Amino acid sequence: MNLRQMELVLKVASEKSFTKAANALKVPQPSLSQSILNLEKEIGMPLFNRETNPVSLTNAGEIYLSKAKLVFDVLEDLNTELNELGGAKRGKIRIGFSQNGYNMIPEALPKFCKRFSGANIKVMQIFSTLKIRKMIIDDELDIGMLIMPIDANGLKCEVIKTQDMFVALPALHPLSLKYKNQDTKISLKELKDEKFILPKESQRSRAEIDLAFKKAGFAPKIFCETETFDIANSIVASGYGACFTIPQFIKEDKADKVRLFDIGEPTLAKTLILAYKEDKKLSKLAQEFIKIAKES
């Protein structure tokens, strides 16, 4: 019985599949299966029910899994404490972020990496907020940059920034010209005849936007549904339609081609959090990253 075998069991239990576990660990699936078979022979009983779909743990597997997690938790605490003898500059951290999360504080990661250039820092862009959450729970990430709302069960969260959402219109739109030198707060009702570029219905922000339209008393004319703010902002910058966005999501070369209007809808505000596993000790390096993010 060794640590590598424990790692394999943990990953198969997490993925509920030998094939997915092998892919995640970048090892041949036959090799992974054989290692676990050897372990089961050594123990004298199976750890997995292979006849079920997905694969499930036996009673012995449940016991093994709980103890293996304890072993890795102790090893992680040991490594953290040893690294911290040399201070945060020698630590290790794995950070996951979504595009929107990064765009809300774009200066934080470069500043952190420069300040702690001697540390072992691994940064990953992950396109699904749910995937980031799962990786934190599965100990594949130390910290995740997430935009609320998110299921916070099993997580500790630090609020970093809350940003109001605006409606973007082309710079030459009649409303943009009308309010050019005036307060840019308008009612969503004034846009009932506009053609909107909205997030797809599968995206979390769409439900919040639909509710804002409902409160305004009209159904929007939807010209396009997108998966990213970049596309919506680009369409508006080209001179057509309206979209919901925040200032940090607008690229520099598009900034003078759009005009942002406050529609006074606080429920659309975006809140950025840094999340980490609830029962995990936060390293000094992770604490420094949170500090820099809050200062950004």
Tab-separated table of C-alpha atoms in Angstrom:
chain	number	residue	atom	x	y	z
A	1	MET	CA	0.000	0.000	0.000
A	2	ASN	CA	1.491	3.359	-1.020
A	3	LEU	CA	0.565	7.000	-1.565
A	4	ARG	CA	0.253	6.604	-5.318
A	5	GLN	CA	-2.347	3.859	-4.887
A	6	MET	CA	-4.221	6.063	-2.430
A	7	GLU	CA	-4.198	8.882	-4.982
A	8	LEU	CA	-5.620	6.566	-7.651
A	9	VAL	CA	-8.418	5.371	-5.356
A	10	LEU	CA	-9.292	8.955	-4.411
A	11	LYS	CA	-9.524	10.002	-8.050
A	12	VAL	CA	-11.630	6.998	-9.151
A	13	ALA	CA	-13.978	7.617	-6.216
A	14	SER	CA	-14.233	11.300	-7.172
A	15	GLU	CA	-14.798	10.697	-10.890
A	16	LYS	CA	-16.877	7.517	-10.380
A	17	SER	CA	-15.079	6.104	-13.410
A	18	PHE	CA	-11.746	4.383	-14.042
A	19	THR	CA	-11.502	5.941	-17.500
A	20	LYS	CA	-12.213	9.500	-16.324
A	21	ALA	CA	-9.787	9.108	-13.423
A	22	ALA	CA	-7.052	7.903	-15.778
A	23	ASN	CA	-7.664	10.842	-18.113
A	24	ALA	CA	-7.592	13.314	-15.232
A	25	LEU	CA	-4.314	11.876	-13.908
A	26	LYS	CA	-2.885	11.466	-17.430
A	27	VAL	CA	-2.055	7.785	-16.925
A	28	PRO	CA	-3.020	4.760	-19.065
A	29	GLN	CA	-6.339	3.347	-17.929
A	30	PRO	CA	-5.076	-0.301	-17.867
A	31	SER	CA	-2.176	0.770	-15.658
A	32	LEU	CA	-4.521	2.526	-13.219
A	33	SER	CA	-6.879	-0.450	-13.085
A	34	GLN	CA	-4.020	-2.879	-12.490
A	35	SER	CA	-2.593	-0.750	-9.657
A	36	ILE	CA	-5.958	-0.756	-7.886
A	37	LEU	CA	-6.372	-4.503	-8.483
A	38	ASN	CA	-2.958	-5.064	-6.888
A	39	LEU	CA	-4.030	-2.965	-3.914
A	40	GLU	CA	-7.289	-4.932	-3.563
A	41	LYS	CA	-5.320	-8.202	-3.620
A	42	GLU	CA	-3.054	-6.854	-0.908
A	43	ILE	CA	-6.017	-5.802	1.227
A	44	GLY	CA	-7.912	-8.999	0.494
A	45	MET	CA	-11.210	-7.391	-0.580
A	46	PRO	CA	-12.536	-5.171	-3.380
A	47	LEU	CA	-12.728	-1.403	-2.948
A	48	PHE	CA	-15.044	-0.759	-5.902
A	49	ASN	CA	-18.262	-2.223	-7.266
A	50	ARG	CA	-17.365	-2.509	-10.939
A	51	GLU	CA	-20.770	-3.830	-11.993
A	52	THR	CA	-22.540	-0.581	-11.098
A	53	ASN	CA	-22.781	2.391	-13.444
A	54	PRO	CA	-21.239	4.661	-12.372
A	55	VAL	CA	-18.595	2.795	-10.385
A	56	SER	CA	-19.306	2.844	-6.639
A	57	LEU	CA	-17.366	2.125	-3.459
A	58	THR	CA	-17.791	-1.035	-1.410
A	59	ASN	CA	-17.962	-0.826	2.382
A	60	ALA	CA	-14.218	-1.486	2.478
A	61	GLY	CA	-13.758	1.228	-0.147
A	62	GLU	CA	-15.647	3.768	1.963
A	63	ILE	CA	-13.375	3.044	4.927
A	64	TYR	CA	-10.234	3.176	2.763
A	65	LEU	CA	-11.339	6.461	1.168
A	66	SER	CA	-11.956	8.202	4.487
A	67	LYS	CA	-8.539	7.175	5.840
A	68	ALA	CA	-6.743	8.050	2.583
A	69	LYS	CA	-8.224	11.549	2.735
A	70	LEU	CA	-6.901	11.950	6.268
A	71	VAL	CA	-3.420	10.868	5.135
A	72	PHE	CA	-3.355	13.433	2.312
A	73	ASP	CA	-4.727	16.161	4.587
A	74	VAL	CA	-1.891	15.517	7.053
A	75	LEU	CA	0.696	15.548	4.238
A	76	GLU	CA	-0.707	18.803	2.881
A	77	ASP	CA	-0.571	20.415	6.318
A	78	LEU	CA	3.016	19.193	6.685
A	79	ASN	CA	4.060	20.666	3.340
A	80	THR	CA	2.272	23.939	4.098
A	81	GLU	CA	3.991	24.342	7.467
A	82	LEU	CA	7.425	23.467	6.053
A	83	ASN	CA	6.997	25.893	3.157
A	84	GLU	CA	5.894	28.629	5.516
A	85	LEU	CA	9.136	28.309	7.498
A	86	GLY	CA	10.611	30.200	4.556
A	87	GLY	CA	7.681	32.620	4.345
A	88	ALA	CA	5.121	33.112	1.586
A	89	LYS	CA	7.828	33.629	-1.036
A	90	ARG	CA	8.596	29.876	-0.998
A	91	GLY	CA	5.035	28.615	-0.847
A	92	LYS	CA	2.831	26.823	-3.336
A	93	ILE	CA	-0.625	27.762	-4.613
A	94	ARG	CA	-3.082	26.692	-7.341
A	95	ILE	CA	-5.503	29.386	-8.490
A	96	GLY	CA	-8.454	28.873	-10.827
A	97	PHE	CA	-10.363	31.671	-12.490
A	98	SER	CA	-13.146	32.280	-14.978
A	99	GLN	CA	-12.772	34.912	-17.679
A	100	ASN	CA	-15.323	37.177	-16.034
A	101	GLY	CA	-13.744	36.710	-12.617
A	102	TYR	CA	-10.322	37.676	-13.978
A	103	ASN	CA	-11.717	40.706	-15.835
A	104	MET	CA	-13.167	42.160	-12.631
A	105	ILE	CA	-9.662	42.449	-11.079
A	106	PRO	CA	-7.253	42.060	-14.049
A	107	GLU	CA	-4.300	43.587	-12.222
A	108	ALA	CA	-4.414	41.232	-9.211
A	109	LEU	CA	-2.862	38.062	-10.694
A	110	PRO	CA	0.078	39.778	-12.473
A	111	LYS	CA	0.824	41.809	-9.345
A	112	PHE	CA	0.711	38.688	-7.157
A	113	CYS	CA	2.933	36.656	-9.498
A	114	LYS	CA	5.539	39.435	-9.700
A	115	ARG	CA	5.621	39.978	-5.938
A	116	PHE	CA	6.028	36.244	-5.220
A	117	SER	CA	8.063	35.227	-8.259
A	118	GLY	CA	10.000	32.667	-6.223
A	119	ALA	CA	6.884	30.774	-5.161
A	120	ASN	CA	5.372	27.796	-6.949
A	121	ILE	CA	2.278	29.440	-8.484
A	122	LYS	CA	-0.007	27.569	-10.864
A	123	VAL	CA	-2.807	29.537	-12.513
A	124	MET	CA	-5.585	27.955	-14.600
A	125	GLN	CA	-8.392	29.479	-16.634
A	126	ILE	CA	-11.524	27.350	-16.249
A	127	PHE	CA	-14.603	28.126	-18.306
A	128	SER	CA	-17.208	26.704	-15.908
A	129	THR	CA	-17.917	28.188	-12.491
A	130	LEU	CA	-19.321	24.819	-11.405
A	131	LYS	CA	-16.053	23.168	-12.489
A	132	ILE	CA	-14.032	25.631	-10.404
A	133	ARG	CA	-16.186	24.844	-7.379
A	134	LYS	CA	-15.754	21.092	-7.898
A	135	MET	CA	-11.976	21.443	-8.238
A	136	ILE	CA	-11.819	23.340	-4.940
A	137	ILE	CA	-13.884	20.669	-3.167
A	138	ASP	CA	-11.726	17.927	-4.740
A	139	ASP	CA	-8.499	19.668	-3.607
A	140	GLU	CA	-7.392	20.333	-7.183
A	141	LEU	CA	-7.407	24.093	-6.532
A	142	ASP	CA	-6.464	26.099	-3.455
A	143	ILE	CA	-8.410	29.222	-4.417
A	144	GLY	CA	-11.040	29.942	-7.056
A	145	MET	CA	-12.137	33.315	-8.415
A	146	LEU	CA	-15.918	33.070	-8.747
A	147	ILE	CA	-18.841	35.373	-9.436
A	148	MET	CA	-21.904	34.961	-7.250
A	149	PRO	CA	-24.377	33.360	-7.010
A	150	ILE	CA	-22.700	30.021	-6.342
A	151	ASP	CA	-23.440	27.064	-4.085
A	152	ALA	CA	-21.153	27.877	-1.142
A	153	ASN	CA	-21.725	24.582	0.683
A	154	GLY	CA	-18.298	23.264	1.716
A	155	LEU	CA	-16.586	26.565	0.850
A	156	LYS	CA	-15.357	29.640	2.664
A	157	CYS	CA	-15.750	32.824	0.646
A	158	GLU	CA	-14.068	36.224	0.750
A	159	VAL	CA	-16.001	39.009	-0.980
A	160	ILE	CA	-13.543	40.930	-3.155
A	161	LYS	CA	-15.627	43.337	-5.174
A	162	THR	CA	-19.202	44.191	-6.111
A	163	GLN	CA	-19.796	45.958	-9.412
A	164	ASP	CA	-23.061	47.356	-10.783
A	165	MET	CA	-24.157	46.160	-14.204
A	166	PHE	CA	-24.982	48.668	-16.936
A	167	VAL	CA	-26.753	48.674	-20.283
A	168	ALA	CA	-24.372	49.389	-23.161
A	169	LEU	CA	-25.538	51.249	-26.283
A	170	PRO	CA	-23.578	52.304	-29.387
A	171	ALA	CA	-21.822	55.667	-28.974
A	172	LEU	CA	-23.898	57.160	-31.791
A	173	HIS	CA	-27.234	55.860	-30.510
A	174	PRO	CA	-29.809	58.685	-30.028
A	175	LEU	CA	-29.837	58.120	-26.252
A	176	SER	CA	-26.039	58.230	-26.136
A	177	LEU	CA	-26.054	61.559	-27.944
A	178	LYS	CA	-28.948	62.911	-25.882
A	179	TYR	CA	-27.263	62.204	-22.545
A	180	LYS	CA	-23.721	62.838	-23.733
A	181	ASN	CA	-22.961	65.473	-21.110
A	182	GLN	CA	-25.604	64.523	-18.577
A	183	ASP	CA	-26.312	61.912	-15.928
A	184	THR	CA	-26.388	58.480	-17.582
A	185	LYS	CA	-29.066	56.957	-15.348
A	186	ILE	CA	-32.139	55.902	-17.340
A	187	SER	CA	-35.089	53.569	-16.983
A	188	LEU	CA	-35.007	50.168	-18.647
A	189	LYS	CA	-38.463	51.057	-20.002
A	190	GLU	CA	-36.796	53.600	-22.314
A	191	LEU	CA	-35.173	50.665	-24.124
A	192	LYS	CA	-38.289	48.635	-24.866
A	193	ASP	CA	-37.843	49.117	-28.626
A	194	GLU	CA	-34.154	48.135	-28.658
A	195	LYS	CA	-32.842	44.829	-29.957
A	196	PHE	CA	-30.868	43.098	-27.222
A	197	ILE	CA	-27.855	40.805	-27.176
A	198	LEU	CA	-28.424	38.637	-24.096
A	199	PRO	CA	-26.715	35.707	-22.380
A	200	LYS	CA	-28.037	32.282	-23.340
A	201	GLU	CA	-30.874	30.942	-21.207
A	202	SER	CA	-28.522	28.310	-19.776
A	203	GLN	CA	-26.345	30.991	-18.166
A	204	ARG	CA	-26.957	32.082	-14.593
A	205	SER	CA	-27.078	35.817	-15.360
A	206	ARG	CA	-29.921	35.351	-17.853
A	207	ALA	CA	-32.504	34.641	-15.140
A	208	GLU	CA	-31.540	37.858	-13.332
A	209	ILE	CA	-31.807	39.879	-16.547
A	210	ASP	CA	-35.168	38.322	-17.443
A	211	LEU	CA	-36.445	39.329	-14.006
A	212	ALA	CA	-35.319	42.933	-14.612
A	213	PHE	CA	-37.318	43.016	-17.868
A	214	LYS	CA	-40.326	41.576	-16.079
A	215	LYS	CA	-40.117	44.318	-13.438
A	216	ALA	CA	-39.875	46.892	-16.246
A	217	GLY	CA	-43.098	45.506	-17.714
A	218	PHE	CA	-41.991	44.332	-21.146
A	219	ALA	CA	-40.424	41.383	-22.937
A	220	PRO	CA	-37.180	42.247	-24.753
A	221	LYS	CA	-36.664	41.951	-28.482
A	222	ILE	CA	-33.792	39.477	-28.570
A	223	PHE	CA	-31.503	39.866	-31.549
A	224	CYS	CA	-28.739	37.495	-30.394
A	225	GLU	CA	-27.895	35.144	-27.519
A	226	THR	CA	-24.224	34.708	-26.604
A	227	GLU	CA	-22.041	32.834	-24.141
A	228	THR	CA	-19.594	35.687	-23.510
A	229	PHE	CA	-19.720	39.368	-22.661
A	230	ASP	CA	-16.957	39.985	-25.230
A	231	ILE	CA	-19.209	39.112	-28.153
A	232	ALA	CA	-22.129	41.169	-26.831
A	233	ASN	CA	-19.877	44.178	-26.219
A	234	SER	CA	-18.318	43.858	-29.673
A	235	ILE	CA	-21.705	43.819	-31.407
A	236	VAL	CA	-22.799	46.959	-29.587
A	237	ALA	CA	-19.440	48.626	-30.282
A	238	SER	CA	-19.982	47.936	-33.994
A	239	GLY	CA	-23.078	50.120	-33.788
A	240	TYR	CA	-25.986	47.742	-33.292
A	241	GLY	CA	-28.181	46.604	-30.415
A	242	ALA	CA	-27.953	46.832	-26.625
A	243	CYS	CA	-26.442	44.533	-24.014
A	244	PHE	CA	-25.828	44.245	-20.290
A	245	THR	CA	-22.225	44.570	-19.161
A	246	ILE	CA	-19.846	45.999	-16.571
A	247	PRO	CA	-17.003	48.458	-17.320
A	248	GLN	CA	-14.218	45.928	-16.684
A	249	PHE	CA	-15.588	43.630	-19.411
A	250	ILE	CA	-15.196	46.237	-22.164
A	251	LYS	CA	-11.897	46.034	-24.024
A	252	GLU	CA	-9.845	49.196	-24.369
A	253	ASP	CA	-10.309	49.415	-28.139
A	254	LYS	CA	-14.112	49.303	-27.706
A	255	ALA	CA	-14.435	51.782	-24.827
A	256	ASP	CA	-15.042	54.875	-26.986
A	257	LYS	CA	-17.550	53.042	-29.196
A	258	VAL	CA	-20.108	52.314	-26.455
A	259	ARG	CA	-21.943	54.333	-23.833
A	260	LEU	CA	-22.922	52.830	-20.490
A	261	PHE	CA	-26.235	53.604	-18.816
A	262	ASP	CA	-27.142	52.924	-15.192
A	263	ILE	CA	-30.659	51.450	-15.091
A	264	GLY	CA	-30.810	51.424	-11.285
A	265	GLU	CA	-31.202	47.658	-10.917
A	266	PRO	CA	-29.090	46.483	-7.938
A	267	THR	CA	-30.143	42.847	-8.408
A	268	LEU	CA	-27.958	42.729	-11.539
A	269	ALA	CA	-24.762	43.683	-9.664
A	270	LYS	CA	-21.884	41.201	-9.959
A	271	THR	CA	-20.076	40.112	-6.783
A	272	LEU	CA	-16.616	38.581	-7.120
A	273	ILE	CA	-15.464	36.186	-4.413
A	274	LEU	CA	-12.343	34.187	-3.701
A	275	ALA	CA	-13.385	30.757	-2.476
A	276	TYR	CA	-11.427	27.991	-0.777
A	277	LYS	CA	-12.299	24.704	0.885
A	278	GLU	CA	-14.073	25.132	4.215
A	279	ASP	CA	-12.023	22.620	6.216
A	280	LYS	CA	-8.678	23.573	4.679
A	281	LYS	CA	-6.021	25.660	6.393
A	282	LEU	CA	-5.240	28.740	4.322
A	283	SER	CA	-1.515	29.119	3.588
A	284	LYS	CA	0.346	32.405	4.017
A	285	LEU	CA	0.703	32.605	0.238
A	286	ALA	CA	-3.057	32.218	-0.225
A	287	GLN	CA	-3.644	34.903	2.415
A	288	GLU	CA	-1.331	37.228	0.499
A	289	PHE	CA	-3.244	36.622	-2.727
A	290	ILE	CA	-6.556	37.461	-1.032
A	291	LYS	CA	-4.982	40.630	0.385
A	292	ILE	CA	-3.741	41.747	-3.052
A	293	ALA	CA	-7.112	40.953	-4.654
A	294	LYS	CA	-8.925	43.098	-2.091
A	295	GLU	CA	-6.529	45.969	-2.724
A	296	SER	CA	-7.021	45.799	-6.507
